[in-house]
Each structure stands twice: as structure tokens, then as C-alpha cells.
XYZ file of C-alpha atoms in Angstrom:
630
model
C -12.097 -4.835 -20.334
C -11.654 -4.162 -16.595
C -8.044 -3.726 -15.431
C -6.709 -6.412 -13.517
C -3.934 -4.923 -11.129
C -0.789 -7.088 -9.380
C -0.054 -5.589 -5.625
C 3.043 -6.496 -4.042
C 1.943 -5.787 -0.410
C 5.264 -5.194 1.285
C 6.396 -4.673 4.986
C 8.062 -1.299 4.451
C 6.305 -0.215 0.973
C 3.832 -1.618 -1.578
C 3.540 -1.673 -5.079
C 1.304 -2.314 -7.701
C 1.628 -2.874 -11.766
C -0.770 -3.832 -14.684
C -0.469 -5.007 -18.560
C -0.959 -2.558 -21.151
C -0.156 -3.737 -24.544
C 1.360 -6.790 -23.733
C 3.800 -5.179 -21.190
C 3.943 -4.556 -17.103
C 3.338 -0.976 -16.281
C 3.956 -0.026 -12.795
C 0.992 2.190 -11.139
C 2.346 5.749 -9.806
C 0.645 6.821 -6.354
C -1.845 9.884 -6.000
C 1.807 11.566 -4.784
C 3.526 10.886 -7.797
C 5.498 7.716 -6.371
C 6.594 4.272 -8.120
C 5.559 2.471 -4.390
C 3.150 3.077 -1.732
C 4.243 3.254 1.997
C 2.995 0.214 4.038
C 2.358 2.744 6.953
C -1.201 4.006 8.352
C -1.849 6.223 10.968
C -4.268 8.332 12.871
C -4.532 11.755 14.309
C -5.724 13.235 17.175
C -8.662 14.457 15.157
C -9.744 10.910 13.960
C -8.352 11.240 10.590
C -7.050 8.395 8.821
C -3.784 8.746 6.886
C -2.258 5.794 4.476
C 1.136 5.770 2.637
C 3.354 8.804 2.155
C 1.190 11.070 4.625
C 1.069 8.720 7.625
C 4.946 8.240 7.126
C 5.838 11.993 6.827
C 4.524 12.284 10.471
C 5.004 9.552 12.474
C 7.597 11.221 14.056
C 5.202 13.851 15.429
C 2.536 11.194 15.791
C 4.200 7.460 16.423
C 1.170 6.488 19.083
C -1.070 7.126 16.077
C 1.081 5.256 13.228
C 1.181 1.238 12.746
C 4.483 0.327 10.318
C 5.356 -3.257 8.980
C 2.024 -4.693 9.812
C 2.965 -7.290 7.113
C 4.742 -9.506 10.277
C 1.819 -9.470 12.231
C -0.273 -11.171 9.321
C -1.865 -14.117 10.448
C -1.745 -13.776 14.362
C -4.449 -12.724 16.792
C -2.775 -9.497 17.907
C -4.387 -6.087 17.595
C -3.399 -2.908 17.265
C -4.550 -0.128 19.273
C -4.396 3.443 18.021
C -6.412 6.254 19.194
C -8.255 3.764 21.357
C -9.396 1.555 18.666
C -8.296 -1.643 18.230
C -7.681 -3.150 14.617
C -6.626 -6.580 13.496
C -3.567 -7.080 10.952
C -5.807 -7.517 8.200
C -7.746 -4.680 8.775
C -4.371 -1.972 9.166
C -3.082 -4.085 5.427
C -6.895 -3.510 3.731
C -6.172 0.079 4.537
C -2.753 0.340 2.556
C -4.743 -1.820 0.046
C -7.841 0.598 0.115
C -5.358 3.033 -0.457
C -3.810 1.261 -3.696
C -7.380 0.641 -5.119
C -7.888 4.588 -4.638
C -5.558 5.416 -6.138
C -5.323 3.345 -9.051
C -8.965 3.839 -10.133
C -8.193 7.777 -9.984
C -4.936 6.377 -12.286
C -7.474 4.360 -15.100
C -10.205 6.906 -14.396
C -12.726 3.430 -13.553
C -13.485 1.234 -11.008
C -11.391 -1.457 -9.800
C -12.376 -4.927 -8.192
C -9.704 -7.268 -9.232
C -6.049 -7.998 -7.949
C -3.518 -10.822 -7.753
C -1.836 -10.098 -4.386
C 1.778 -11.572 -3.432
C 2.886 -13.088 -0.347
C 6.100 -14.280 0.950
C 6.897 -18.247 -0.484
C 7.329 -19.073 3.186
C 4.045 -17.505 4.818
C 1.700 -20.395 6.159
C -2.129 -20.912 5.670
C -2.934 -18.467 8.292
C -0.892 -15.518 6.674
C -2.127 -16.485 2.931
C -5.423 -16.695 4.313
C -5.462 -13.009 6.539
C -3.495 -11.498 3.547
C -6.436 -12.657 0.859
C -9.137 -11.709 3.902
C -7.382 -8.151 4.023
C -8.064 -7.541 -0.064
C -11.838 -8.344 0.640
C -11.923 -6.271 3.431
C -10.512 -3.502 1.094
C -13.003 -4.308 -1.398
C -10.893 -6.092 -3.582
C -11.953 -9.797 -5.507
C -8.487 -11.192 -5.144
C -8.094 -13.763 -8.007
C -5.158 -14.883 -6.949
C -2.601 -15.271 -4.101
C 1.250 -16.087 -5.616
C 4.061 -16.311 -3.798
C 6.742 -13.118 -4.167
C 9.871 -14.994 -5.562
C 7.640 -16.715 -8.706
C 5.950 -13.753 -9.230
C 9.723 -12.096 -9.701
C 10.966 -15.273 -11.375
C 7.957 -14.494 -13.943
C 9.117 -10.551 -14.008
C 12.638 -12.239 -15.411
C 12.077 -15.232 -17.329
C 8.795 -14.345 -19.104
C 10.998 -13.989 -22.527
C 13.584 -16.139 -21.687
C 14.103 -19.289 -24.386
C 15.692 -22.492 -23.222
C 15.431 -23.771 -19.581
C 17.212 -22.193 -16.357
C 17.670 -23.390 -13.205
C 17.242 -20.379 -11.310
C 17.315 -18.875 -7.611
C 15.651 -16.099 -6.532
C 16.980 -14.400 -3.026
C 13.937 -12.585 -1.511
C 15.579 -10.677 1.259
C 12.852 -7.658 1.849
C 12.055 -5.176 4.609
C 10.584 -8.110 6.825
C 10.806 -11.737 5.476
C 13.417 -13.515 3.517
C 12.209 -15.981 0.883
C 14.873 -18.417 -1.011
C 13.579 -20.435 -4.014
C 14.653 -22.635 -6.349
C 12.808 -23.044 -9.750
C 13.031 -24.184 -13.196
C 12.089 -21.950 -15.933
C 11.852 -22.371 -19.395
C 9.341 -21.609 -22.469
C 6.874 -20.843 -20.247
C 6.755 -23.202 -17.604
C 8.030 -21.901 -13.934
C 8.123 -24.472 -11.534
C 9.349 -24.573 -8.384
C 11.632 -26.435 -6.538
C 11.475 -25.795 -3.609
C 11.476 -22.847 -1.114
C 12.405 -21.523 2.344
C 12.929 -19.043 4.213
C 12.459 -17.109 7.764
C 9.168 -14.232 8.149
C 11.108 -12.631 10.871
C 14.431 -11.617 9.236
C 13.997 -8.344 7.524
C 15.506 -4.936 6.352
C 13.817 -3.361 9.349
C 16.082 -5.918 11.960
C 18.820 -3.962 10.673
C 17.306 -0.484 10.742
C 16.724 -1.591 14.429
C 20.494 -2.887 15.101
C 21.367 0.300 14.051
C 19.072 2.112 16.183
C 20.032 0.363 19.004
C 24.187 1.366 18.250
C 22.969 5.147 18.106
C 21.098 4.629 21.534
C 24.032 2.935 22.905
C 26.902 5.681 21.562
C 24.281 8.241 22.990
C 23.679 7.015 26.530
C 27.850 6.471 26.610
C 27.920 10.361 26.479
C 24.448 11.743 28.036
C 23.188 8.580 30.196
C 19.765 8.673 28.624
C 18.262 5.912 26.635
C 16.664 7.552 24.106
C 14.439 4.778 23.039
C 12.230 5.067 25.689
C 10.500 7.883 24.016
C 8.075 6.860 21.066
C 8.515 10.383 19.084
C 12.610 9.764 19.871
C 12.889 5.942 18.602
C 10.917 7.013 15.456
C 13.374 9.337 14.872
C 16.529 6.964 14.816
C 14.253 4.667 13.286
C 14.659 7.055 9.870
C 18.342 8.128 10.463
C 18.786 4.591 10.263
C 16.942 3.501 7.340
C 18.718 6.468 5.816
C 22.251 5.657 7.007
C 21.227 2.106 5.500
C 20.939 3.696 2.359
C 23.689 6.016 2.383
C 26.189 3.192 2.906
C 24.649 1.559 -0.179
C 26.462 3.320 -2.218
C 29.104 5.654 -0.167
C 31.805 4.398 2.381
C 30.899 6.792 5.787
C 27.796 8.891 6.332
C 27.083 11.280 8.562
C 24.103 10.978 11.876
C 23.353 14.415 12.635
C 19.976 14.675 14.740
C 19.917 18.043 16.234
C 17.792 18.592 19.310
C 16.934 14.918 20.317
C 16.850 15.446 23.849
C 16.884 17.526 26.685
C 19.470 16.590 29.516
C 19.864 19.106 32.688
C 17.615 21.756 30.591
C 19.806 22.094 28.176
C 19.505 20.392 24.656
C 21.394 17.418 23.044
C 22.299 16.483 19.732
C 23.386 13.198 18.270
C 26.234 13.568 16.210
C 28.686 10.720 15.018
C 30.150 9.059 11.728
C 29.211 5.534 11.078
C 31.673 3.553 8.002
C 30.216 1.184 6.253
C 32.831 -1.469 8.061
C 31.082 -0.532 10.915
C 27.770 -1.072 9.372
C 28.651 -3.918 8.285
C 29.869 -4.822 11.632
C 26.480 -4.056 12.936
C 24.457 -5.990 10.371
C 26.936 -9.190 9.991
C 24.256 -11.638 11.980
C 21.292 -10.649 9.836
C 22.990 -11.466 6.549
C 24.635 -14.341 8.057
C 20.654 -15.782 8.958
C 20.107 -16.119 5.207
C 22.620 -18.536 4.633
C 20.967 -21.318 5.927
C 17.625 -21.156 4.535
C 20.309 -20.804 0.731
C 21.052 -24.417 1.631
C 18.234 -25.514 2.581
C 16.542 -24.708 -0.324
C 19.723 -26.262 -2.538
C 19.265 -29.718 -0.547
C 15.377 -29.563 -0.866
C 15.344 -29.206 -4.998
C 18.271 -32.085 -4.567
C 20.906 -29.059 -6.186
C 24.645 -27.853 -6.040
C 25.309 -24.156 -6.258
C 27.099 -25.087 -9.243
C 23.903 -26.454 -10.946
C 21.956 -23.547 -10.340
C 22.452 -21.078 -13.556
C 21.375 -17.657 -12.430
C 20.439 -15.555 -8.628
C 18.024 -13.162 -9.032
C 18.016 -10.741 -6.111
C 14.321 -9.527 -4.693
C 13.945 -6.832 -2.000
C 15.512 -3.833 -1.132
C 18.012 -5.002 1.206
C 19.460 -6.974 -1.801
C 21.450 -3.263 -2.450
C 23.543 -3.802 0.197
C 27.168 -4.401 -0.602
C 27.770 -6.806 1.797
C 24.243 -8.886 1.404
C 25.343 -9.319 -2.223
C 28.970 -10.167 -1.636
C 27.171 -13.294 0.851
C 24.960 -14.498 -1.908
C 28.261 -14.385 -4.393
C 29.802 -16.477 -1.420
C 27.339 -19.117 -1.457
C 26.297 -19.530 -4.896
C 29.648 -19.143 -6.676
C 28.577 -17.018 -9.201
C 27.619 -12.703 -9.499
C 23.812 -12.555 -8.883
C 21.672 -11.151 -11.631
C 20.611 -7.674 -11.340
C 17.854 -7.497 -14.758
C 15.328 -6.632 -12.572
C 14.030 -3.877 -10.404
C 14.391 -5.404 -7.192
C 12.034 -3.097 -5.611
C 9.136 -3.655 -8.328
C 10.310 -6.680 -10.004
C 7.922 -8.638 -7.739
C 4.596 -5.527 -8.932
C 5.380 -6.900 -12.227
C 5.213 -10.284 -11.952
C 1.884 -10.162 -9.896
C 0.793 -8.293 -13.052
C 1.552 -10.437 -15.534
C -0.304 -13.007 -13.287
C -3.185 -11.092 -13.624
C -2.356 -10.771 -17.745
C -2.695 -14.257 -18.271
C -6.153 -14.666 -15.914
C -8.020 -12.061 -18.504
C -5.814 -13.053 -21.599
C -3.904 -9.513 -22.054
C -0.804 -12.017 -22.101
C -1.336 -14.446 -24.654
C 2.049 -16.469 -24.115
C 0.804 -19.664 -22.276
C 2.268 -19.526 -19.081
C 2.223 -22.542 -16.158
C 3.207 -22.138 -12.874
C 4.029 -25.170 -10.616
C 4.474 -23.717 -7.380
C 5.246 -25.482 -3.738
C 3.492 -25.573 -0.353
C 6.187 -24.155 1.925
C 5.879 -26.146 5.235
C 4.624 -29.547 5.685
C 0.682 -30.021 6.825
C -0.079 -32.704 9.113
C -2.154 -34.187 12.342
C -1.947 -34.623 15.807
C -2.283 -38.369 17.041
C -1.948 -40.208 19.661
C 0.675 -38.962 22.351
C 1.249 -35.749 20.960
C 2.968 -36.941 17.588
C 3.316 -34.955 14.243
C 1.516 -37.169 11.850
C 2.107 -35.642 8.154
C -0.217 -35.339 5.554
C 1.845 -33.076 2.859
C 5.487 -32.741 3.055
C 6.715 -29.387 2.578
C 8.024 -28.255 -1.763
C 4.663 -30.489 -2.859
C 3.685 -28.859 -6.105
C 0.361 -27.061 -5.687
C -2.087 -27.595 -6.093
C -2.542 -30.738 -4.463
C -4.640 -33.257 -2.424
C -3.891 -35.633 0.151
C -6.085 -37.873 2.133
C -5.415 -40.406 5.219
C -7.448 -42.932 7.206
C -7.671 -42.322 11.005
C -9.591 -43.902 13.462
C -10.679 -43.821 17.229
C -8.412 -43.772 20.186
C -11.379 -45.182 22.827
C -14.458 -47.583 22.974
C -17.386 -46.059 22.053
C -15.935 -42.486 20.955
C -18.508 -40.723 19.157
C -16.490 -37.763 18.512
C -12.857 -36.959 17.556
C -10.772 -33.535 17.587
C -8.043 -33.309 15.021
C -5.629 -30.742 15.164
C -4.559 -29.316 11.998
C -0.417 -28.562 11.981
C 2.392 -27.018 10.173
C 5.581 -26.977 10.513
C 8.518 -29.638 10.624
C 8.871 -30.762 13.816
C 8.153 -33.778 14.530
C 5.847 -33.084 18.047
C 2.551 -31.614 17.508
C 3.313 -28.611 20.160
C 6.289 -27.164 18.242
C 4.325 -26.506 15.488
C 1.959 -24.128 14.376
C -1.874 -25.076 14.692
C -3.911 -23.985 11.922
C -7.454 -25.148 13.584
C -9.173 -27.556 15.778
C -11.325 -29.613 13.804
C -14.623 -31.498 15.358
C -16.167 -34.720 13.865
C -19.540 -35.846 15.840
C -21.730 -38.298 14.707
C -19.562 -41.453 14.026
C -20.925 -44.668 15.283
C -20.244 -46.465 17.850
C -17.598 -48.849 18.161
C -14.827 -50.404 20.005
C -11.671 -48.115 19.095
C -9.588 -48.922 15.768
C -12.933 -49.450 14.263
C -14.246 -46.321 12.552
C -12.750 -45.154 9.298
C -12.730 -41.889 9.415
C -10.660 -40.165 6.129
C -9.465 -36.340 6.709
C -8.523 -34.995 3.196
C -6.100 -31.965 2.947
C -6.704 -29.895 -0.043
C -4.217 -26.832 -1.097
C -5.157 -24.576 -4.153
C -3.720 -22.787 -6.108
C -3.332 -19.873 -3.766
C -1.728 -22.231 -1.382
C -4.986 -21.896 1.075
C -5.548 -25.101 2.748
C -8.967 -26.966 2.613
C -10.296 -29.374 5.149
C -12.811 -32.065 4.552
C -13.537 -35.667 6.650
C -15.999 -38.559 5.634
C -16.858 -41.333 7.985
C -16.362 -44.251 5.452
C -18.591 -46.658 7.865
C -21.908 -44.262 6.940
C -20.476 -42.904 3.739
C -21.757 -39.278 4.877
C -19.537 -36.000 4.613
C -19.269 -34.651 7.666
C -18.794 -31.134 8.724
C -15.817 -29.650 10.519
C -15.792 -26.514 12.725
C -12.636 -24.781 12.862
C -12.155 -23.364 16.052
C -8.153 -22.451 16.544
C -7.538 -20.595 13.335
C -6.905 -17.107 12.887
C -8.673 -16.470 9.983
C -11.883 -14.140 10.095
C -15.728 -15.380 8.888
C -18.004 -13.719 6.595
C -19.385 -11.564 8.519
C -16.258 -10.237 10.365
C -14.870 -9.461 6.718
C -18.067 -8.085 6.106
C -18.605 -5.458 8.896
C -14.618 -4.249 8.556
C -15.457 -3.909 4.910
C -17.839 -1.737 6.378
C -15.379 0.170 8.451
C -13.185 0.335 5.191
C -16.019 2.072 3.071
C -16.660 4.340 5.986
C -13.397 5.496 6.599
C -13.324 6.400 3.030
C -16.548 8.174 3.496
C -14.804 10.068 5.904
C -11.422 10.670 3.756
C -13.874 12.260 0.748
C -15.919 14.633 3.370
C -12.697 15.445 4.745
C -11.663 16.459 0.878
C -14.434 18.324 0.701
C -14.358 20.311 3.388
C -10.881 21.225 2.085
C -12.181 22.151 -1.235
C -14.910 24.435 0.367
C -12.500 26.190 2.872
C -9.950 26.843 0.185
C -12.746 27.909 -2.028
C -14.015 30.514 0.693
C -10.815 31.460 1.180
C -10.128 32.599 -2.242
C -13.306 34.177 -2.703
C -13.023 35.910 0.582
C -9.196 37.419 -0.771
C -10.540 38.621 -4.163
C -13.799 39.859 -2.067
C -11.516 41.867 -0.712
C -9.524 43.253 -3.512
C -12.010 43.860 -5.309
C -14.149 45.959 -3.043
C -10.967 47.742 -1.763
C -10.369 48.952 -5.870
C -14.807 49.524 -6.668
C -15.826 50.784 -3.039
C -16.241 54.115 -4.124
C -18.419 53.433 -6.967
C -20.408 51.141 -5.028
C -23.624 52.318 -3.988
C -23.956 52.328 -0.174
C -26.433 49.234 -0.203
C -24.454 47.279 -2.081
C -20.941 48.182 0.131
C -22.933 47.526 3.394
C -24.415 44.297 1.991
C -20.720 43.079 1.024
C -19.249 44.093 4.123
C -22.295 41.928 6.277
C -21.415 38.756 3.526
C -17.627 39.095 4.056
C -18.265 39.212 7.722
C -20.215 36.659 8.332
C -18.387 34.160 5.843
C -15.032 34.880 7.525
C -17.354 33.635 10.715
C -18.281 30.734 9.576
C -14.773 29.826 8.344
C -13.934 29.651 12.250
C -16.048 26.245 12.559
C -16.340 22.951 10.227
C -20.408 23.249 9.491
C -19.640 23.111 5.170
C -22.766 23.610 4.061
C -22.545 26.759 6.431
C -19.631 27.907 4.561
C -21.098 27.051 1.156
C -24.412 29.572 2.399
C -22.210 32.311 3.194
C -20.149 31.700 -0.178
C -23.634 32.388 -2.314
C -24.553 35.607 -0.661
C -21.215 36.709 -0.803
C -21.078 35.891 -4.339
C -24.719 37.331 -4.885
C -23.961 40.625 -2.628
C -20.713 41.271 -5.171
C -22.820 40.318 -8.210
C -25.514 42.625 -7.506
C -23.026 45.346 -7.157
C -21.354 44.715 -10.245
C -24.375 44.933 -12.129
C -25.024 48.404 -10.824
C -21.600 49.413 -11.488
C -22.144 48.390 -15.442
C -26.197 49.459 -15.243
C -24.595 53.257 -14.487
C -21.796 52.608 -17.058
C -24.339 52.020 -19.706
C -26.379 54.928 -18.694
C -23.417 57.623 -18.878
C -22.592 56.202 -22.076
C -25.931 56.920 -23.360
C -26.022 60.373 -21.699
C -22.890 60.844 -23.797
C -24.505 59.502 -27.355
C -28.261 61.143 -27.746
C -29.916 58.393 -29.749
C -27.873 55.452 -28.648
C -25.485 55.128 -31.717
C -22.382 57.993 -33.257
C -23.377 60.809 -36.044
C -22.815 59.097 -39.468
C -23.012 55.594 -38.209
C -24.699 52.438 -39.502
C -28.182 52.122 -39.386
C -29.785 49.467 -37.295
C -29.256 46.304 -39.187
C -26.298 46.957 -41.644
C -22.732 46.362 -41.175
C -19.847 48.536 -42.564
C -16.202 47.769 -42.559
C -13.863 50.016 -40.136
C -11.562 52.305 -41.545
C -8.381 50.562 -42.892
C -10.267 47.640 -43.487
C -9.579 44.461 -41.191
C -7.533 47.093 -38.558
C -10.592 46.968 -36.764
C -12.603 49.111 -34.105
C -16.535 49.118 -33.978
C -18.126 52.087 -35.518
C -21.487 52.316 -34.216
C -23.411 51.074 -30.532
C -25.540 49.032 -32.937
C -24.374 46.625 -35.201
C -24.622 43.112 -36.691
C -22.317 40.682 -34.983
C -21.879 38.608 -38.358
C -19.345 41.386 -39.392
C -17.160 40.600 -36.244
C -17.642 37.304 -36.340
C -16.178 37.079 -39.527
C -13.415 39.750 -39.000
C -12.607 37.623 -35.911
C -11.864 34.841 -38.642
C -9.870 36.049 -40.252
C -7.701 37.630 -37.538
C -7.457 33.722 -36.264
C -6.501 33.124 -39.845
């Protein structure tokens, strides 16, 4: 059976897991890694780079890299790099591409299935760009599941009796708080919130900003006006982050940053963790109120709720889970890997869709924001309130606003405020063809249908004609079939590109090699060489080391064979004359009192060995070889 894998497609890294035997395995990338960079970049050559490679130099190279792409899911900006411009979904099918590359080079087959996570608190838009971005990368995405039940799943799959549980989702970009019961094998949720701009990376920037600051307090230079620069803090930060994880003060040595005056500057300074702490205080304090939001939504006290499960790899920080102590009363779990915890439960997602998990396992999850219309003067009309257990459908009547209107526009929201323009539009929706009559008349019913990816579907019916009617969506950010088509394309040509580019590797090294033991080798024969055969070398090594000067492969590979035939040729001269003196040496091709042609006798000392005749039957050494093995 085909492996279905589970991708956690983070903001700062990605992972990815599948079931073997019953259990969650987490997939290792082509550089030996448990998690796979969410960064892709360019050169200046064209060449695409995903994961570890693209992150190693984006220093050198930050007009060329894209990082945390994850928060521009689901919006019409672009990315340009190199002069290309890319949409969010097509920068994540790269990291994905990269994933599915890797893991079929893991199993050794092909792989076309995934279950694919997503922040609890990510709208239609985002669930629908981050399922459009797996079919881009070639993926059939099964499923879409939200990141905190996919962890709650990673924790309470053996788990007897039922918990109330939380699970604090505080990642490298988005912060997800849920609520959910769990018990023998049901995991249903609550409710959830949460904020897709509050992040890890807000702090890695809050700390870049203090190392500007301390620095232009000295020098007078902002040093995040240069790119190459601001990547640079960008790391010390993430690893000062780190650092002060586990270790009271660390040390931000970053020799060479800048050059004031022509002379060179260094940024040097010790940063405490108090001060860190300083520094990051308003971040950690922004996912308190989402906490009790989440607690008043599933109608719960702190007290009530039996176990926090931390997700994310800000969840390490001292202080982040001293705050979550603070406002659930009680130590936080730490069972699971918060870095792959949420892999693992997209995996065993994907275990129960092809049966490798035979425990029955339901999951009630929740629609995250409430869905609803815009009507007359501007108003918020809702549809679905936000925590409605998925999936789920909803339908209301609407009617006319004027005499004779033959066509309505209904504009698809989300959000909770209670005036259409301070919430998100998901799409402007057209309905022609309804009859005509004065207004309050026509019945017209819009039904709102959620899956169980959380994807919203949108149907309308005029009830006066009892036809379905079709809706154009207009507003929404989501791409068509044949946008995800022709960047699925792009995607299979860039990797196109990626194996030519491995190939011309291979060849290259391979020339090089040959060319180095070429070398040797003539250097040590030369002189037994006939003068043909060292002139006909010397032309092949010439004109290969030529060729290595441009890219043309199959170029290269030409001057590889007549290298290889001019030193092959050469050799067999070399053991043509060898044969020859030998015979020179032994009239009658064979030692006086040898064996005949056709008989066999053993060497002195019996299996000691040594052949005692040119001629001989090959039986005898094949069975002294025997027993020698033996």
C-alpha cells in the first residue's frame, strides 16, 4: 500500500511523519534532519534552493530568499525574487515539493498523498491557498486538520478515560489556543482561537531591533537598512532566543558587520535572559487573551481543564511557560515533541484514512471564525457562528432590496464584527436570473457548507423557480484550475531543472576524477607507453580539461569516452607486450616438467598454492579457492 505522509507546514520549519506498524515515524530530510526549513531561495544563476540550502545562504543572498511565507497564505501579495514574481502558494508548494522529494527518495516510491496541517485559526482563504499549494506541489491532499487536534491526537491517541484538554499552539508565526475533549477515541473540540500574526519570529525581530538600537547608540548607523546586515541579526537572534532557553546570559558577537569611516565594526554585547525577557514581555503577554477566550467559548474554568499541552517551538521559553502556568493554574504537559508532535498527529490522520491505524478514531473539530452576509446598510448578517462543529451546513432565506431586481450580489464574510467592512471578505457572489418582482418578494436561499477540511462551500436556489443557480466568486483569493495547473507546471519544471543541475554535478565530478587518475596514471606508465598512445592521451586530457571550462554535459561526457578509450587502448598495449616478453621468456608457452594441456596437478605443499604451468584447468583453482574461503 502507498504511504500516506502527515506534513506540518510551518512558518520557520516543516515536518513530516508516517505510520509504520501501527506507530508515527517522523521522515528525516535528504540532509539528515528531523524538520525541513520553510525557506526557498534563488541565485543569481537561476537556481532554485529549498530548506537547509536556501537557509545556509541567505545571508549572502537575502534578495534571493523568501522566509515565513506561511503568514502571507491566503492574501494576494507576491513575491518577487530574481525578477519573478510568485504567489504564497506557489513559494509553500516549493517547501512541499521539497518534502515529497525527499520522502519518496526516503520509501524508495512515489508519493501522491498527504494530510497537511494548518493553524485552528486560519480562515477559508488560508485553508483553501494552503490545500491549493499541495496540488501545486503535486500532492492529492486528503485532508486539511487543524495543528492543535492533530497534536491533541499525537497525545491522547492511547489515553483511556476522558480529558478536558488545552493545547497552546504558540509557533514561529501564529498562535492557536484550543480547547477539546478527548477520550477513547473521540477528540472534539471546543472551541478555538487565536491570532496568525503573533509568532516566534516577532520576537526574533524585537530582538533585532534592540541590537540595531545598542549599535546605532555607539556607531550612528542603522544597520537594518542593509538586507545582507538584517539577515544577519535576524540569526544572532533566533540563536540568542535559543541560548536563553536554557542558559541565563549569552553572548552577540558579530564580527565585521559594518564599515564606519573605513574602518570595520563589530557588534559585541551580553544580553540576560531578564533582559530578554524584558524584550519579549508584550508578545507573551498577546497570548493571554486568546487563553480566555477560548475558556469562555467551550463555557470552561482553568480549573476544569485537566491537562496543557504545549505546541511550537516558542513553547521552550522559560518565561512563555511560566505565563501559561499563570493562567491555567496548573504545570503544562511536556509528553510530546513540541516541534513534531503536530508531524505525528497529521500522520496518524493519514493512518486512519488507509486503515494502518485500526483504533476508530472521530474527530469533531470547529470552524474558527463566524461566516456570514452582507445586508442591507452594511450589516454583518451571520450564517455560522464561530466553534460550530464541522462539518456543517447552514442555510438562510434572503430576498431583494428593490422593485424589479433581477440580480443580487452577496458578499461572503468572516470575522466577528458586527459591520460587514471590518471583516474579511471571502468572495463576491452573483445571482442573475430571478424573476421579477416588487422587493421582499423573491426567496432566494444561500446555503453555507464547511467540510471536513474546514473549506467553505457556497450554493443559492431561487425557491420561486426551484432552479440552482450558479455563483461566480469574484473577491476570493483562491486560485482556479488552471492557475494550479500551469504553477504545477512551473513546480515540475523547476524540478526538471534541480535533476539536470544534479547531473551536471555528477558529470563534472566524474571528469574530474577521471581527469586526476588520467593523470597519475600516465605520469607512473608514460614511459612504457608507446608514442601514439602518450600523444593520443595527452590530446584527450587536453581537450576534456577544455570542455570542463563550459556547462555543454554531453560535451563533457564525449571527451570522458575518448579519454577513457585513449587510456584503454594504451593499457592493452602495455599487457599485449607483457604477454609477449613472457612468452619470449617460456619457448612453448608453458615451464619444463609442467602439466600438459588439459590436466591439473596440485602445487607443491598441497593447498599452499602457486600455479605451476601457463596452461591449466581453472576447476583446480576454483576449488582450491574453496577451500581457502573455507
Amino acid at each position: 500500500m502507498a504511504h500516506i505522509i502527515g506534513i506540518d507546514l510551518g512558518t520557520t520549519n516543516s515536518e513530516a511523519a508516517y505510520i509504520e506498524a501501527g506507530k508515527p515515524v517522523v521522515i528525516k530530510s535528504a540532509e539528515g534532519q528531523s524538520y525541513f526549513p520553510s525557506v526557498v531561495a534563488f541565485t543569481k544563476t537561476g537556481e532554485m534552493l529549498v530548506g537547509e540550502a536556501a537557509k545556509r545562504q541567505a545571508v549572502t543572498n537575502p534578495e534571493g530568499t523568501v522566509q515565513r511565507i506561511k503568514r502571507k497564505m491566503g492574501t494576494n501579495e507576491k513575491i518577487t525574487l530574481r525578477g519573478k514574481a510568485y504567489t504564497p502558494q506557489q513559494i509553500s508548494a516549493f517547501i512541499l515539493q521539497k518534502i515529497k522529494k525527499d520522502s519518496e527518495e526516503y520509501f524508495g516510491e512515489k508519493i501522491t498523498d498527504a494530510v497537511i496541517t494548518v493553524p485552528a485559526y486560519f480562515n477559508d482563504d488560508q485553508r483553501q491557498a494552503t490545500k491549493d499549494a499541495g496540488a501545486i506541489a503535486g500532492f492529492n491532499v486528503k485532508r486539511i486538520i487543524n495543528e492543535p487536534t492533530a497534536a491533541a491526537l499525537a497525545y491522547g491517541l492511547d489515553k483511556t478515560g476522558d480529558q478536558r484538554i488545552c493545547v497552546y499552539d504558540y509557533g514561529g508565526g501564529t498562535l492557536d489556543v484550543t480547547v477539546m475533549e478527548v477520550g477513547e477515541g473521540v477528540f472534539e473540540v471546543l472551541a478555538t482561537s487565536g491570532d496568525t500574526h503573533l509568532g516566534g519570529s516577532d520576537m526574533d525581530q524585537a530582538l533585532v531591533d534592540y541590537f540595531a538600537s545598542e549599535f546605532q547608540r555607539k556607531n550612528h548607523m542603522d544597520l537594518r537598512k542593509d538586507p545582507k546586515t538584517h539577515q544577519r541579526l535576524l540569526e544572532a537572534a533566533e540563536q540568542a532566543k535559543i541560548d536563553l532557553s536554557s542558559t541565563l546570559e549569552t553572548e552577540i558577537n558579530l564580527p565585521y558587520i559594518t564599515v564606519v569611516n573605513n574602518e570595520p565594526r563589530h557588534l559585541e554585547l551580553k544580553l540576560t535572559r531578564a533582559k530578554f525577557e524584558e524584550i519579549i514581555a508584550p508578545f507573551v503577554n498577546r497570548s493571554e487573551p486568546p487563553c480566555r477566550q477560548a475558556m469562555q467559548d467551550a463555557k470552561l474554568t482553568a480549573e476544569q481543564i485537566d491537562h496543557v499541552i504545549l505546541v511550537g517551538g516558542t513553547t521552550r521559553i522559560p518565561m512563555v511557560q511560566r505565563r501559561v502556568e499563570e493562567i491555567f493554574h496548573k504545570k503544562p504537559k511536556r509528553e510530546v515533541d513540541p516541534m513534531e508532535c503536530v508531524a505525528i498527529g497529521a500522520a496518524i490522520q493519514a493512518g486512519v484514512l488507509t486503515g494502518e491505524i485500526d483504533k476508530e478514531i472521530v474527530l469533531l473539530d470547529v470552524t474558527p471564525l463566524t461566516l456570514s452576509i452582507e445586508t442591507l446598510g452594511g450589516v454583518s448578517t451571520p450564517l455560522i457562528e464561530r466553534n460550530t462543529t464541522v462539518p456543517t451546513r447552514k442555510s438562510k432565506i434572503f430576498s431583494t432590496a428593490a422593485d424589479s431586481q433581477t440580480s443580487v450580489e452577496i458578499n461572503i464574510l468572516q470575522g466577528e464584527r458586527p459591520m460587514a467592512a471590518d471583516n474579511k471578505s471571502l468572495g463576491r457572489f452573483h445571482l442573475d436570473g430571478i424573476l421579477v418582482a416588487p422587493r421582499g418578494i423573491p426567496q432566494i436561499e444561500v446555503s453555507f457548507d464547511i467540510d471536513a477540511n474546514g473549506i467553505l462551500n457556497v450554493s443559492a436556489k431561487d425557491l420561486g423557480t426551484g432552479k440552482q443557480q450558479s455563483i461566480r466568486v469574484t473577491g476570493s483569493t483562491r486560485l482556479s484550475e488552471s492557475e494550479i495547473e500551469r504553477m504545477r507546471a512551473e513546480a515540475k519544471q523547476h524540478e526538471a531543472e534541480d535533476r539536470q543541475r544534479k547531473e551536471r554535478v555528477e558529470v563534472r565530478n566524474n571528469a574530474d576524477t577521471l581527469l586526476t587518475q588520467t593523470e597519475r596514471t600516465y605520469e607512473e606508465l608514460k614511459d612504457r607507453f608507446t608514442e601514439d598512445d602518450r600523444v593520443a592521451i595527452q590530446n584527450a586530457l587536453k581537450d576534456l580539461r577544455e570542455k570542463l571550462t563550459g556547462d555543454d554535459v554531453e560535451a563533457i561526457k564525449k571527451a570522458m569516452d575518448e579519454l577513457t578509450k585513449a587510456l584503454s587502448k594504451a593499457s592493452t598495449t602495455i599487457y599485449q607486450q607483457a604477454a609477449q616478453q613472457r612468452q619470449q621468456q617460456q619457448p612453448g608457452g608453458q615451464e619444463p616438467g609442467g602439466p600438459s594441456e588439459g590436466q591439473w596437478q596440485p602445487p607443491p605443499g598441497g593447498d599452499q598454492g602457486g600455479d605451476q604451468g601457463s596452461t591449466y584447468n581453472a576447476d583446480y583453482h576454483v576449488k582450491n579457492d574453496k577451500k581457502r574461503q573455507h
